[in-house]
Coordinates of C-alpha atoms (C1' of nucleotides) in Angstrom, one line a residue:
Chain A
X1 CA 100.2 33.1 128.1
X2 CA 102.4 34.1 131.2
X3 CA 105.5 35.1 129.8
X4 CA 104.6 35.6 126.4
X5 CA 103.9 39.3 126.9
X6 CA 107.5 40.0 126.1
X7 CA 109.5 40.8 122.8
X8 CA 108.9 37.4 120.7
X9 CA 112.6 35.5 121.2
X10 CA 115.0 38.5 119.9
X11 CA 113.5 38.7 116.4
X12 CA 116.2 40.9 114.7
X13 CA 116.7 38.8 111.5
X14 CA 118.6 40.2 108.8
X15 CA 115.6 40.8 107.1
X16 CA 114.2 42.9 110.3
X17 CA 117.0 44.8 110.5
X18 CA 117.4 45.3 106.5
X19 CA 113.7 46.6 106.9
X20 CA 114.3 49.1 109.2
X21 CA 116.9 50.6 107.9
X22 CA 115.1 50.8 104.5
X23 CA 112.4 52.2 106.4
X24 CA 114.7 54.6 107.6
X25 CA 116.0 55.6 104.7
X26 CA 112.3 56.4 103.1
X27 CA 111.7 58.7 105.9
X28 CA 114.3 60.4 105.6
X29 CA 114.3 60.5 101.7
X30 CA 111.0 61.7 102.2
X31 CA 111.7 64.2 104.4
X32 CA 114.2 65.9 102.0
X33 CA 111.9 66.2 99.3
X34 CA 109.0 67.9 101.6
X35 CA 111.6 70.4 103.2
X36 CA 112.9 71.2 99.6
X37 CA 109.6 71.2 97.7
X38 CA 106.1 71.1 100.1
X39 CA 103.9 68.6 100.7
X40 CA 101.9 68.9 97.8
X41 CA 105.0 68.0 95.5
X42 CA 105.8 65.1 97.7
X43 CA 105.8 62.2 95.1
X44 CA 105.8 58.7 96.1
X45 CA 107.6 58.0 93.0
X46 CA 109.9 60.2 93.3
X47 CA 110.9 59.5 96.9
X48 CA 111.7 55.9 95.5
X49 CA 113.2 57.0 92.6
X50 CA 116.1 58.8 95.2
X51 CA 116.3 55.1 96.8
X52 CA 116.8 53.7 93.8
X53 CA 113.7 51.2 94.0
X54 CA 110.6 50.7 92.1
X55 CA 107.6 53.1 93.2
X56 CA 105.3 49.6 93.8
X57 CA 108.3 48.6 96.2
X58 CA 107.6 51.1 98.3
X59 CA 104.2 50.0 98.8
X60 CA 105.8 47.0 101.0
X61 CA 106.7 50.0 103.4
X62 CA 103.5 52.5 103.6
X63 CA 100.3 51.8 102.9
X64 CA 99.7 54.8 100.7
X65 CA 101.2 58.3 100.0
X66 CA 98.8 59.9 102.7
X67 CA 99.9 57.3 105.2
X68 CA 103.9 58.5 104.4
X69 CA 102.5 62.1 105.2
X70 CA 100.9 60.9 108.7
X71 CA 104.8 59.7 109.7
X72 CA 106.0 62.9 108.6
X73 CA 103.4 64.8 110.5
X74 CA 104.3 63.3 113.6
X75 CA 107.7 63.6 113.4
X76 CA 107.1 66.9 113.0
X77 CA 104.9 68.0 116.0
X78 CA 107.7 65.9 117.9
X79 CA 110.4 68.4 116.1
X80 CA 108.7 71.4 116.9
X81 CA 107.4 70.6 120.4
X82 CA 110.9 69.4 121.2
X83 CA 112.1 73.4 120.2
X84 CA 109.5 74.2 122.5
X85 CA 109.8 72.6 125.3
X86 CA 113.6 73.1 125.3
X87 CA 113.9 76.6 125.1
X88 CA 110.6 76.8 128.0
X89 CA 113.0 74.3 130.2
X90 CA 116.2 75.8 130.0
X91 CA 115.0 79.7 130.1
X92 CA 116.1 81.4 133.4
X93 CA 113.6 84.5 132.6
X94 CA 110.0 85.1 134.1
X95 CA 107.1 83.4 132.5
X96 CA 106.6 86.4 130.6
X97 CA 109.6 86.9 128.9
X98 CA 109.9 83.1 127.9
X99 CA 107.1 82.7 126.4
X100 CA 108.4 85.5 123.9
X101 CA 111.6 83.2 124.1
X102 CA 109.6 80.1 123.2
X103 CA 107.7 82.1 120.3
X104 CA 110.5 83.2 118.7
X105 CA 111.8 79.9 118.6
X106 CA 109.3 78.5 116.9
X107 CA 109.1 80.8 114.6
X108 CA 112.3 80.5 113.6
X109 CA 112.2 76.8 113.1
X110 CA 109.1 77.7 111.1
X111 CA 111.4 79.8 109.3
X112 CA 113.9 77.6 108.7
X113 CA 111.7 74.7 107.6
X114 CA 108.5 76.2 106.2
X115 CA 107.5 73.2 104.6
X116 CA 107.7 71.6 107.8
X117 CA 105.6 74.0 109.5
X118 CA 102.7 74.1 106.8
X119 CA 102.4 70.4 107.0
X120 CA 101.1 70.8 110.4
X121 CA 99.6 74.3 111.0
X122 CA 98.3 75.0 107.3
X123 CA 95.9 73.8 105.5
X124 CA 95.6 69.7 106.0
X125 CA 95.9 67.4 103.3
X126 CA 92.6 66.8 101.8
X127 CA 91.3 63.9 102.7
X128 CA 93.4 63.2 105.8
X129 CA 91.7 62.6 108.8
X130 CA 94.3 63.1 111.5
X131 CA 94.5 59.4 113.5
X132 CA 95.3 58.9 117.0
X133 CA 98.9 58.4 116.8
X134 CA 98.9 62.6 115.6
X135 CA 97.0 63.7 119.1
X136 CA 100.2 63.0 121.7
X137 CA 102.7 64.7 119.6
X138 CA 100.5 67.7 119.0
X139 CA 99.7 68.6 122.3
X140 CA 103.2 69.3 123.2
X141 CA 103.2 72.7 122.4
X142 CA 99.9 73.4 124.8
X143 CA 101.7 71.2 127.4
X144 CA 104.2 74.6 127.7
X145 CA 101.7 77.0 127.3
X146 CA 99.9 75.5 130.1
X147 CA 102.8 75.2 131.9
X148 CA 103.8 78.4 131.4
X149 CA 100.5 80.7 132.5
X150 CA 100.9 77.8 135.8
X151 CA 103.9 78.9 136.5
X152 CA 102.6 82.7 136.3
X153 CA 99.8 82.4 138.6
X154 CA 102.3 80.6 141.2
X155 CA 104.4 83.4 140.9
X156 CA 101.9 85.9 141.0
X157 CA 102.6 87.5 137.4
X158 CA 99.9 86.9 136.0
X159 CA 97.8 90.0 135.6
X160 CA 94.7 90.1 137.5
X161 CA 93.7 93.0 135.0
X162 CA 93.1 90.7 132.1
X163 CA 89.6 89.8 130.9
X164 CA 88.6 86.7 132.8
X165 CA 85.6 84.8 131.5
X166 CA 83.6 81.7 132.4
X167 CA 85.5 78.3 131.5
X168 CA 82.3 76.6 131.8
X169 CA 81.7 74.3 128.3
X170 CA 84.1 76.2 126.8
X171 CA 87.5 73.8 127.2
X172 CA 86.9 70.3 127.0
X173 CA 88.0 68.1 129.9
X174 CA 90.4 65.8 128.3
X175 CA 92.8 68.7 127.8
X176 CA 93.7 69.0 131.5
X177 CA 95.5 65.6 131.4
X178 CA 98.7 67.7 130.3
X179 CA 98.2 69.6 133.6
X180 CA 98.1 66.5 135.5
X181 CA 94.7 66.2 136.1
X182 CA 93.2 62.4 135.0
X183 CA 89.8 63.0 136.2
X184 CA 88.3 65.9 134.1
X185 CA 85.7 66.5 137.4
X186 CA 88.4 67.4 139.7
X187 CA 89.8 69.9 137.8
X188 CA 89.9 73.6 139.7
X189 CA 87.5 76.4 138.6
X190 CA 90.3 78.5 139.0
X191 CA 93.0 76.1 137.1
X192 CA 90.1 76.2 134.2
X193 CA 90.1 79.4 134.4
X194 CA 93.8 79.7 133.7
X195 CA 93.9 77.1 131.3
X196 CA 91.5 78.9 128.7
X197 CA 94.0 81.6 128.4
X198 CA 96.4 79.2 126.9
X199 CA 94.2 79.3 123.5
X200 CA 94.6 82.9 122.9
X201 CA 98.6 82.4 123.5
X202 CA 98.4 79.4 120.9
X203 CA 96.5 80.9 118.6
X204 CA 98.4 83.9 118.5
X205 CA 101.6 81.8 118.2
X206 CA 100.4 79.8 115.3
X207 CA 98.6 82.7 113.5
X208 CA 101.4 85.2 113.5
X209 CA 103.6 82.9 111.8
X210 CA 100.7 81.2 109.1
X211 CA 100.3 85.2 108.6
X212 CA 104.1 85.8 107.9
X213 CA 105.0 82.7 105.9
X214 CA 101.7 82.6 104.1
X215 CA 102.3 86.4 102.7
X216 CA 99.9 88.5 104.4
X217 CA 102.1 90.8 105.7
X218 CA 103.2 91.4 101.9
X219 CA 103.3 95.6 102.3
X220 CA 102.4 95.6 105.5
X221 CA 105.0 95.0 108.0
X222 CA 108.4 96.0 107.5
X223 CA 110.7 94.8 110.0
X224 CA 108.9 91.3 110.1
X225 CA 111.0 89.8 113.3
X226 CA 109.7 93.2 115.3
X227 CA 106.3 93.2 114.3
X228 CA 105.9 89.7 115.1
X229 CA 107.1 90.3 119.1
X230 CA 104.7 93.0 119.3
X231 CA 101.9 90.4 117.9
X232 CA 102.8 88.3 120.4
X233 CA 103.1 91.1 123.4
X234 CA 100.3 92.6 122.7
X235 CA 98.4 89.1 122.7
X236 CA 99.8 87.7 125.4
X237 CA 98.8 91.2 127.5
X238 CA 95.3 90.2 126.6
X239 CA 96.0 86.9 128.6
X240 CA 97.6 88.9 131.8
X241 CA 101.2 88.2 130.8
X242 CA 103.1 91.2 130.7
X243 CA 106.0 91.2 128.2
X244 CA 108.8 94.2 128.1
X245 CA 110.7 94.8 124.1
X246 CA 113.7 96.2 123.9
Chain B
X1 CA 96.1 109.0 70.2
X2 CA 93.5 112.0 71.5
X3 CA 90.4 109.9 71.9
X4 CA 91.8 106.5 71.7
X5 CA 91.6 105.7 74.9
X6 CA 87.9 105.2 75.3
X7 CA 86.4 101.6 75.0
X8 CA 87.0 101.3 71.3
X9 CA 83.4 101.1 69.8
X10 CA 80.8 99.4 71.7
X11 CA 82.7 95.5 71.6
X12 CA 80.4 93.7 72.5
X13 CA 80.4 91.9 69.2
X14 CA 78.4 87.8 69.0
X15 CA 81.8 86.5 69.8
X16 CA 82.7 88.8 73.2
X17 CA 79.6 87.9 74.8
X18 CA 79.7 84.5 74.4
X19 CA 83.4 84.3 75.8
X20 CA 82.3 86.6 78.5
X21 CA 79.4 84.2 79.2
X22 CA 81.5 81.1 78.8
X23 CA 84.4 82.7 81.3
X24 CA 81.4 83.0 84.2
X25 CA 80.3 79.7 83.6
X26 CA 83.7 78.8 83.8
X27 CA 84.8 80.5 86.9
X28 CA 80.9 78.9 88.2
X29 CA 82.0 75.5 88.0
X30 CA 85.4 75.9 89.4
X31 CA 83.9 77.6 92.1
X32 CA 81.7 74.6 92.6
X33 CA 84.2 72.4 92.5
X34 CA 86.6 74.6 95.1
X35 CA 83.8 74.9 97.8
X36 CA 82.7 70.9 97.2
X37 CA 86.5 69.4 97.0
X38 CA 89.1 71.5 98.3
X39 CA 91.5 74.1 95.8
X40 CA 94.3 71.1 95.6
X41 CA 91.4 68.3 94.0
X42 CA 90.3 71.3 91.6
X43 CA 91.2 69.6 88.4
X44 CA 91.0 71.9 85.4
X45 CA 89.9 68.6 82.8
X46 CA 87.0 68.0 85.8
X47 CA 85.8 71.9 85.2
X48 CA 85.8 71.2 81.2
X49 CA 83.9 67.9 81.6
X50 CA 81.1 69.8 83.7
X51 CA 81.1 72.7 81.3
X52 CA 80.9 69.7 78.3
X53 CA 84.0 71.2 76.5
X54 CA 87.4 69.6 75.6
X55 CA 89.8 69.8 78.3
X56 CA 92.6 72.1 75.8
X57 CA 89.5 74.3 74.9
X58 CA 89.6 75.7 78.7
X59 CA 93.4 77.0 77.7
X60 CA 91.2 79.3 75.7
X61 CA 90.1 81.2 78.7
X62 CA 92.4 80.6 81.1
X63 CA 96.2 80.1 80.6
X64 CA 96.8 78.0 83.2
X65 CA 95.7 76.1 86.6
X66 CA 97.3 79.1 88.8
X67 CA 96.0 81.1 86.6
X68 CA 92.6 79.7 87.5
X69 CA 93.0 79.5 91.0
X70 CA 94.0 83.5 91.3
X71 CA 90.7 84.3 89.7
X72 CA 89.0 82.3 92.2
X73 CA 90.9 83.5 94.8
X74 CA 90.8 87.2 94.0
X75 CA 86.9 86.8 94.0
X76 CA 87.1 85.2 97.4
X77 CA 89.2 87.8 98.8
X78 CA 86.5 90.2 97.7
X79 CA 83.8 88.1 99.3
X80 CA 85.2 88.3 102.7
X81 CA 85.9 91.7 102.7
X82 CA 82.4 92.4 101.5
X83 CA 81.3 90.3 104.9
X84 CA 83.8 92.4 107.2
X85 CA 82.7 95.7 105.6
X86 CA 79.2 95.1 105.5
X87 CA 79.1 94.0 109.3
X88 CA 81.5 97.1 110.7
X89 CA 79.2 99.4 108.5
X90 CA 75.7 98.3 109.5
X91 CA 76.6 97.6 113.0
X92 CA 75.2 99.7 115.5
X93 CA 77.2 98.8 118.6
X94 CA 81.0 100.3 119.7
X95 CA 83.8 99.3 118.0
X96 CA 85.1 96.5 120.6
X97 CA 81.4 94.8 120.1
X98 CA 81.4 95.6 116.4
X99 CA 84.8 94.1 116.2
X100 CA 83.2 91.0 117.9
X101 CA 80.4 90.9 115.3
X102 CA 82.8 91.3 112.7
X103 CA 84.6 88.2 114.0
X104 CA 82.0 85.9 114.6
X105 CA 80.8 87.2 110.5
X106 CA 84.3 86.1 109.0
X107 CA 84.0 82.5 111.1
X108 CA 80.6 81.9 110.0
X109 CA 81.6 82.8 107.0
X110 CA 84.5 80.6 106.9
X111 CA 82.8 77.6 108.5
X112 CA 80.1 77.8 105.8
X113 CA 82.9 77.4 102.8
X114 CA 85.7 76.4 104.7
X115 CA 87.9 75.4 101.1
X116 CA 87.3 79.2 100.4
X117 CA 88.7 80.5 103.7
X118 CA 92.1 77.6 103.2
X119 CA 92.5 79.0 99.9
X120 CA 93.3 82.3 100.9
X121 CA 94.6 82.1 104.2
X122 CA 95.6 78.6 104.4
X123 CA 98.5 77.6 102.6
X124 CA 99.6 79.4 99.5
X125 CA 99.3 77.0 95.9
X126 CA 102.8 75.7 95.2
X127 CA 104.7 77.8 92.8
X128 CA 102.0 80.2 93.1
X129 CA 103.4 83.9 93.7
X130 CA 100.5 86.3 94.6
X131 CA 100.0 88.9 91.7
X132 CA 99.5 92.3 92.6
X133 CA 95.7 91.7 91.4
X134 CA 95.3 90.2 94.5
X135 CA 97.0 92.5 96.9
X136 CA 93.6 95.1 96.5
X137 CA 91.1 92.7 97.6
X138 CA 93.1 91.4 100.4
X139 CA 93.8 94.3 101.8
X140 CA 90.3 95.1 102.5
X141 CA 89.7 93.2 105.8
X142 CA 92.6 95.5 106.9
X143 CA 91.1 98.5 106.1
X144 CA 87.9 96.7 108.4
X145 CA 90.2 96.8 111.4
X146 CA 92.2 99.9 111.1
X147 CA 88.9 101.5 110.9
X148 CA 87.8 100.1 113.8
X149 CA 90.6 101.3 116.0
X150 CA 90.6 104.4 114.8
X151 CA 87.0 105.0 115.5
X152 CA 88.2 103.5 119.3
X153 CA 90.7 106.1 119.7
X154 CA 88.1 109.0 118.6
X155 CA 85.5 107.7 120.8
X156 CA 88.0 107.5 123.8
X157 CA 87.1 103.7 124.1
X158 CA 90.6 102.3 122.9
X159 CA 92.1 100.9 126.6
X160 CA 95.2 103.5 127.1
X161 CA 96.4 100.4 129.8
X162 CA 97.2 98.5 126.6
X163 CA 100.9 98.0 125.5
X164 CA 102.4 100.7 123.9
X165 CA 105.2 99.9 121.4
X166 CA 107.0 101.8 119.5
X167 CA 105.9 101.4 115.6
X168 CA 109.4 102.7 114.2
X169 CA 110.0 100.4 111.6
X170 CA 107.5 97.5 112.3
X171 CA 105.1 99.1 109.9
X172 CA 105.5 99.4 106.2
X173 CA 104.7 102.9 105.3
X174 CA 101.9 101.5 102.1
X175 CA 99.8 100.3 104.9
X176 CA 99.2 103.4 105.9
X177 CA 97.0 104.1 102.5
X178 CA 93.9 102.3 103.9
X179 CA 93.7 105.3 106.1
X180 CA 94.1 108.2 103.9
X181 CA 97.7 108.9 104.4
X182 CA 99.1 108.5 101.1
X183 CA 102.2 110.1 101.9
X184 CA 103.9 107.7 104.3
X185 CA 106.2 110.5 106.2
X186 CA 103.1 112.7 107.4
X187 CA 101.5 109.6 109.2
X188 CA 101.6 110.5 112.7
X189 CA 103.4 109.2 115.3
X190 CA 99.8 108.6 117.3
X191 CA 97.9 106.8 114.5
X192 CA 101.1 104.2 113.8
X193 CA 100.8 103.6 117.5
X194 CA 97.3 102.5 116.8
X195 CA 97.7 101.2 113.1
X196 CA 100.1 98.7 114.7
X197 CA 97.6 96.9 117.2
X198 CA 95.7 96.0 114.2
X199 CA 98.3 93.1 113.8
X200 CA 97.0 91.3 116.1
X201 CA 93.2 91.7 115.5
X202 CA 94.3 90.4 112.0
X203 CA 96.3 87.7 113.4
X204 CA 93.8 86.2 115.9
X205 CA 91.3 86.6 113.9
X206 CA 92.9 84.3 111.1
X207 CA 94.5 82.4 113.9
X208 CA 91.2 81.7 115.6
X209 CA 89.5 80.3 112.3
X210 CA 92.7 78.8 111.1
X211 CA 93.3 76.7 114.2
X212 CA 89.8 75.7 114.8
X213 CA 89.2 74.6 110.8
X214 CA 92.3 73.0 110.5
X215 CA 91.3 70.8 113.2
X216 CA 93.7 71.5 116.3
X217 CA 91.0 71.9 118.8
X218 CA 90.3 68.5 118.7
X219 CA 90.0 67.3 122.3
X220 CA 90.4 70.9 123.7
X221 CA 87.6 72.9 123.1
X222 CA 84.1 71.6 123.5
X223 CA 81.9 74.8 122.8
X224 CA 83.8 75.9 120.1
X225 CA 81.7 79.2 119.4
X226 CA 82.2 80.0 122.4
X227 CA 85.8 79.5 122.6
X228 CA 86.2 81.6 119.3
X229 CA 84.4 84.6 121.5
X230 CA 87.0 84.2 124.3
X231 CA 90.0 83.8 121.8
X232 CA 89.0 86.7 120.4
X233 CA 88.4 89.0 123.7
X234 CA 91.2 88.3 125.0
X235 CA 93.1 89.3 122.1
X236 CA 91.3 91.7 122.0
X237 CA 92.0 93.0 125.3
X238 CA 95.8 93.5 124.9
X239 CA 95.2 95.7 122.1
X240 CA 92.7 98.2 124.0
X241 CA 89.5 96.8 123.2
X242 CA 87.1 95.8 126.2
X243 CA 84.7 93.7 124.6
X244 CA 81.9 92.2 127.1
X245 CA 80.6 88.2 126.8
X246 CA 77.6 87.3 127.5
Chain C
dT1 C1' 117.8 19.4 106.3
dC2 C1' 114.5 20.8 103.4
dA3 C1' 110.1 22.3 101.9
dC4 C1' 106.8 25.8 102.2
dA5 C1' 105.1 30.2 103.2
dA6 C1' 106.0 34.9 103.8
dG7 C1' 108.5 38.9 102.4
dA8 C1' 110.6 41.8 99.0
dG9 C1' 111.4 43.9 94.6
dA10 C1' 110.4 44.9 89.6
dG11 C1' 107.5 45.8 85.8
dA12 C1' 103.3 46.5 83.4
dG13 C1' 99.1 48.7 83.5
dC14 C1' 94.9 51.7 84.9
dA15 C1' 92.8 56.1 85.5
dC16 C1' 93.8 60.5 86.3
dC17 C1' 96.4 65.1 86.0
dG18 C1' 98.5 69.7 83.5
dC19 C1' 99.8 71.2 79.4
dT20 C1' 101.0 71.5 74.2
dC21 C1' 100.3 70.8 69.4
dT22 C1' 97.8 70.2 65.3
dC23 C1' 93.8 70.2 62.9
dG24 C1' 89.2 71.7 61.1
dT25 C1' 85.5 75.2 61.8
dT26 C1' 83.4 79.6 62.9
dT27 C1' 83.4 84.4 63.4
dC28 C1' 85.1 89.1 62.9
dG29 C1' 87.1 93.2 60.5
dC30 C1' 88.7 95.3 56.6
Chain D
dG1 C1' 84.1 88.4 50.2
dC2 C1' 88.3 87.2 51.9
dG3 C1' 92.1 86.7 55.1
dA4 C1' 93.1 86.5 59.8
dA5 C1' 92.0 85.6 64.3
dA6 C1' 89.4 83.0 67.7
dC7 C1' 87.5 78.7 68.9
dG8 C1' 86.8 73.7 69.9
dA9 C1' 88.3 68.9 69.7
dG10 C1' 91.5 65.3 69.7
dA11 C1' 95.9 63.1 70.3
dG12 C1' 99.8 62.9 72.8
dC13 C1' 103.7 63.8 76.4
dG14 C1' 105.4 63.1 80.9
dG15 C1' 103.9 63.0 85.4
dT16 C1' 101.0 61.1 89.5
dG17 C1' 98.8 57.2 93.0
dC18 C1' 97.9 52.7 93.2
dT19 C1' 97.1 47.6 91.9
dC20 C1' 98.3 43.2 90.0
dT21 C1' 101.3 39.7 88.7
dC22 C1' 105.6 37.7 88.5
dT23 C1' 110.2 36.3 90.3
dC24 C1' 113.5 35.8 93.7
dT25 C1' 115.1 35.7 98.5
dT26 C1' 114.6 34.7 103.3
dG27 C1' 112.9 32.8 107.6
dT28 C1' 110.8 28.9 109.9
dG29 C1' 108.6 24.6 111.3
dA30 C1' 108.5 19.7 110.7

DNA sequence: TCACAAGAGAGAGCACCGCTCTCGTTTCGC
DNA sequence: GCGAAACGAGAGCGGTGCTCTCTCTTGTGA
C-alpha cells in the first residue's frame, strides 16, 4: 500500500472509454429533453429512446431517474454559478453596480433556460433529498455575494445607514468557509455581521426571478426587465448597497 | 329573457345535492392527498379509490387532472390571502411591524402545509396555464401590501431615504385596481411611486419562504426564524419601512 | 492462450398513471 | 310515464419507473 494510492495502471479500456462517452451522451440527451420540456416530463424512456437503447439499458448507467436528475442538478448550480462568478470577476464597476450586473445575468440565463432554473430554485423533486455532492456547486452563487458586500465594506460603500442586526445564531458557522474562514470560532463579529446581509441579496435574486418565470407578475408589471432592477435596488438598499438606474 | 336571469327555480333537486356533496368530498380528498404527498404524486385514480368510486367516474366532476389541481389551487390562493388579510386587519401595531406579523403569518402558514405553499408559488404544473379564475384570489396578498404602504405614506412612517425610482412603465396600469383606481391614467404619480416598492415586499416575502422550504439554507442559517425576521427587515428597509427586531 | 467473471444490452413484465369509450342503471323534466 | 340526461363501473390504450432474466461481448488472471 505505498504506491497504490495512484490511478490503477492506465485503465482506459475500450470498454472504459465506450462508457464514458455513452455516459456522456445520456447527459446530454438528458439535458435536451429537460431544457425543451421540464423536469417533470423528463422520461427515462424517453431519454433512451433518443440513444437508440433499451430503457433497462440505461439502468447500467444511473441508478434511477431521480439519480439522472441529481447529475443534472449539479451541473446546473455549476452553469449558473459559473455566469455568476464571471460577470462578478470581469466587472470594472463598484460593488454596487455589479451586483445589479451579476443579477441581471442570472436572470437572463434563467430566462434563457427556465427549465434549468426551476430545477434548482423551484419546487424540488418530491422525494429528493439533495446529497452531498449538490452542497459545493450550490454555494457558488453566495461565494459572490459574500464576496461582493466584502469588497464593499473594504471600500467603504457599504452604507452604514442600513439596518444592522445581531448575527448571533442566526447564520450558521459552516457558511463562512467561502469567506476563508475554516474555524467557524474565529470568525469576526463584524465579518458576521456583513455576511448576514448576503441572504437578503440572495433571496431577492432568487425570488424576483421564481416571481417572474413562475407568473406572478401576470398584470402586474409591465416592463418586466425594469421592474425586476428596481426589485433588486430597492433590496439591495435594504442591505447598505446603493445602486443608481438609468 | 326579462326575468330569466335569476337562479332558475330553486335547483337544488336529489341529484344537485348529491353532486354538490360528492364534488366537496372530492376536492377533500385531493386536498388530503396534496398536503400529505406533494401536487406532482396527486394521482386522480388514488382520489377515486379513497372516495370508493371508479377511477372514470371522477371525469364526472372534474374534466381533467389540471382541471383538479386549479380548484385546489384557487382554494389555496384564497387561504393565504385570508391569513395576510386577517393579520394586517386585526393587527394593532404600525404598518412596518404589521408587515412583519404579516410575514412571519404567511411562513407559518407555509411551513405548516408546505405542498400548498409549492403549489402556488413554487413551480407552475406542466402544461398548466393559469386561468383567469385564479388571477382574483392571487391577487389578494397584493392588495395586503399595497395597503400596507399606503397606510405608511399617510401615517408619515414610509422612510422618504428610500430609493425613489421612477414607476413609468414598470407597473401595469390593472394593478392599480386593488387600490381603487380603476381608471389607470388618474393614478397618481405619488401612489405609483409607492405601489412600486410593494415588489419587493412580495418578492422577499415569497423569496424568503421559497428559499428556506426549498431547502437552500442548508448549512447557512442555523436559527432559521430568526433569519426569516432579518431577511425580511432588511428588505424591508430599502423600501421605507423601519421595522425593529427584538 | 484460454477460461471465467464482469459488463452491457434487449426484452418481457409488474404496478402505476391520465384519459377514453362503452355499457347498464338511476334520476329528472316534460 | 317516457325519453333524455346524468351517473357509475369496467375495459382498454399508451405512457411511466423499475426489475428480472437472458444473451452476447469484453477484460483479466492463471
Amino acid at each position: 500500500m505505498t504506491e497504490q494510492t495512484a490511478a490503477p495502471r492506465v485503465p482506459t479500456t475500450a470498454r472504459d472509454r465506450a462508457r464514458a462517452e455513452v455516459m456522456s451522451e445520456l447527459l446530454a440527451a438528458a439535458r435536451a429533453r429537460l431544457e425543451s420540456e421540464g423536469s417533470a416530463a423528463l422520461s427515462l424512456r424517453a431519454v433512451a429512446r433518443d440513444l437508440g437503447m433499451a430503457s433497462s439499458a440505461v439502468y447500467r448507467y444511473v441508478p434511477s431517474r431521480d439519480a439522472l436528475l441529481t447529475l443534472l442538478i449539479i451541473e446546473t448550480y455549476d452553469a449558473v454559478g459559473e455566469v455568476a462568478e464571471t460577470v462578478a470577476r470581469t466587472s470594472d464597476a463598484g460593488p454596487a453596480q455589479t451586483w445589479l450586473e451579476v443579477a441581471r445575468a442570472v436572470r437572463r440565463w434563467a430566462l434563457d433556460q427556465p427549465y434549468s432554473f426551476e430545477l434548482i430554485y423551484g419546487t424540488p423533486v418530491r422525494g429528493y433529498r439533495a446529497p452531498d455532492d449538490t452542497v459545493r456547486p450550490a454555494v457558488r452563487m453566495w461565494g459572490v455575494i459574500i464576496g461582493l458586500l466584502m469588497d464593499a465594506d473594504r471600500d467603504g460603500v457599504l452604507d452604514p445607514a442600513g439596518p444592522d442586526f445581531d448575527p448571533a445564531g442566526r447564520m450558521a458557522p459552516e457558511a463562512f468557509a467561502t469567506a476563508g474562514y475554516t474555524d467557524p470560532a474565529t470568525v469576526p463579529d463584524d465579518v458576521a455581521r456583513i455576511a448576514i446581509r448576503s441572504a437578503t441579496l440572495f433571496t431577492s435574486l432568487v425570488g424576483a426571478i421564481s416571481v417572474e418565470l413562475f407568473g406572478h407578475l401576470h398584470r402586474v408589471a409591465e416592463d418586466r426587465s425594469r421592474f425586476f432592477d428596481v426589485t433588486i435596488a430597492t433590496a439591495a438598499a435594504g442591505v447598505g448597497l446603493r445602486i443608481t438606474l438609468d
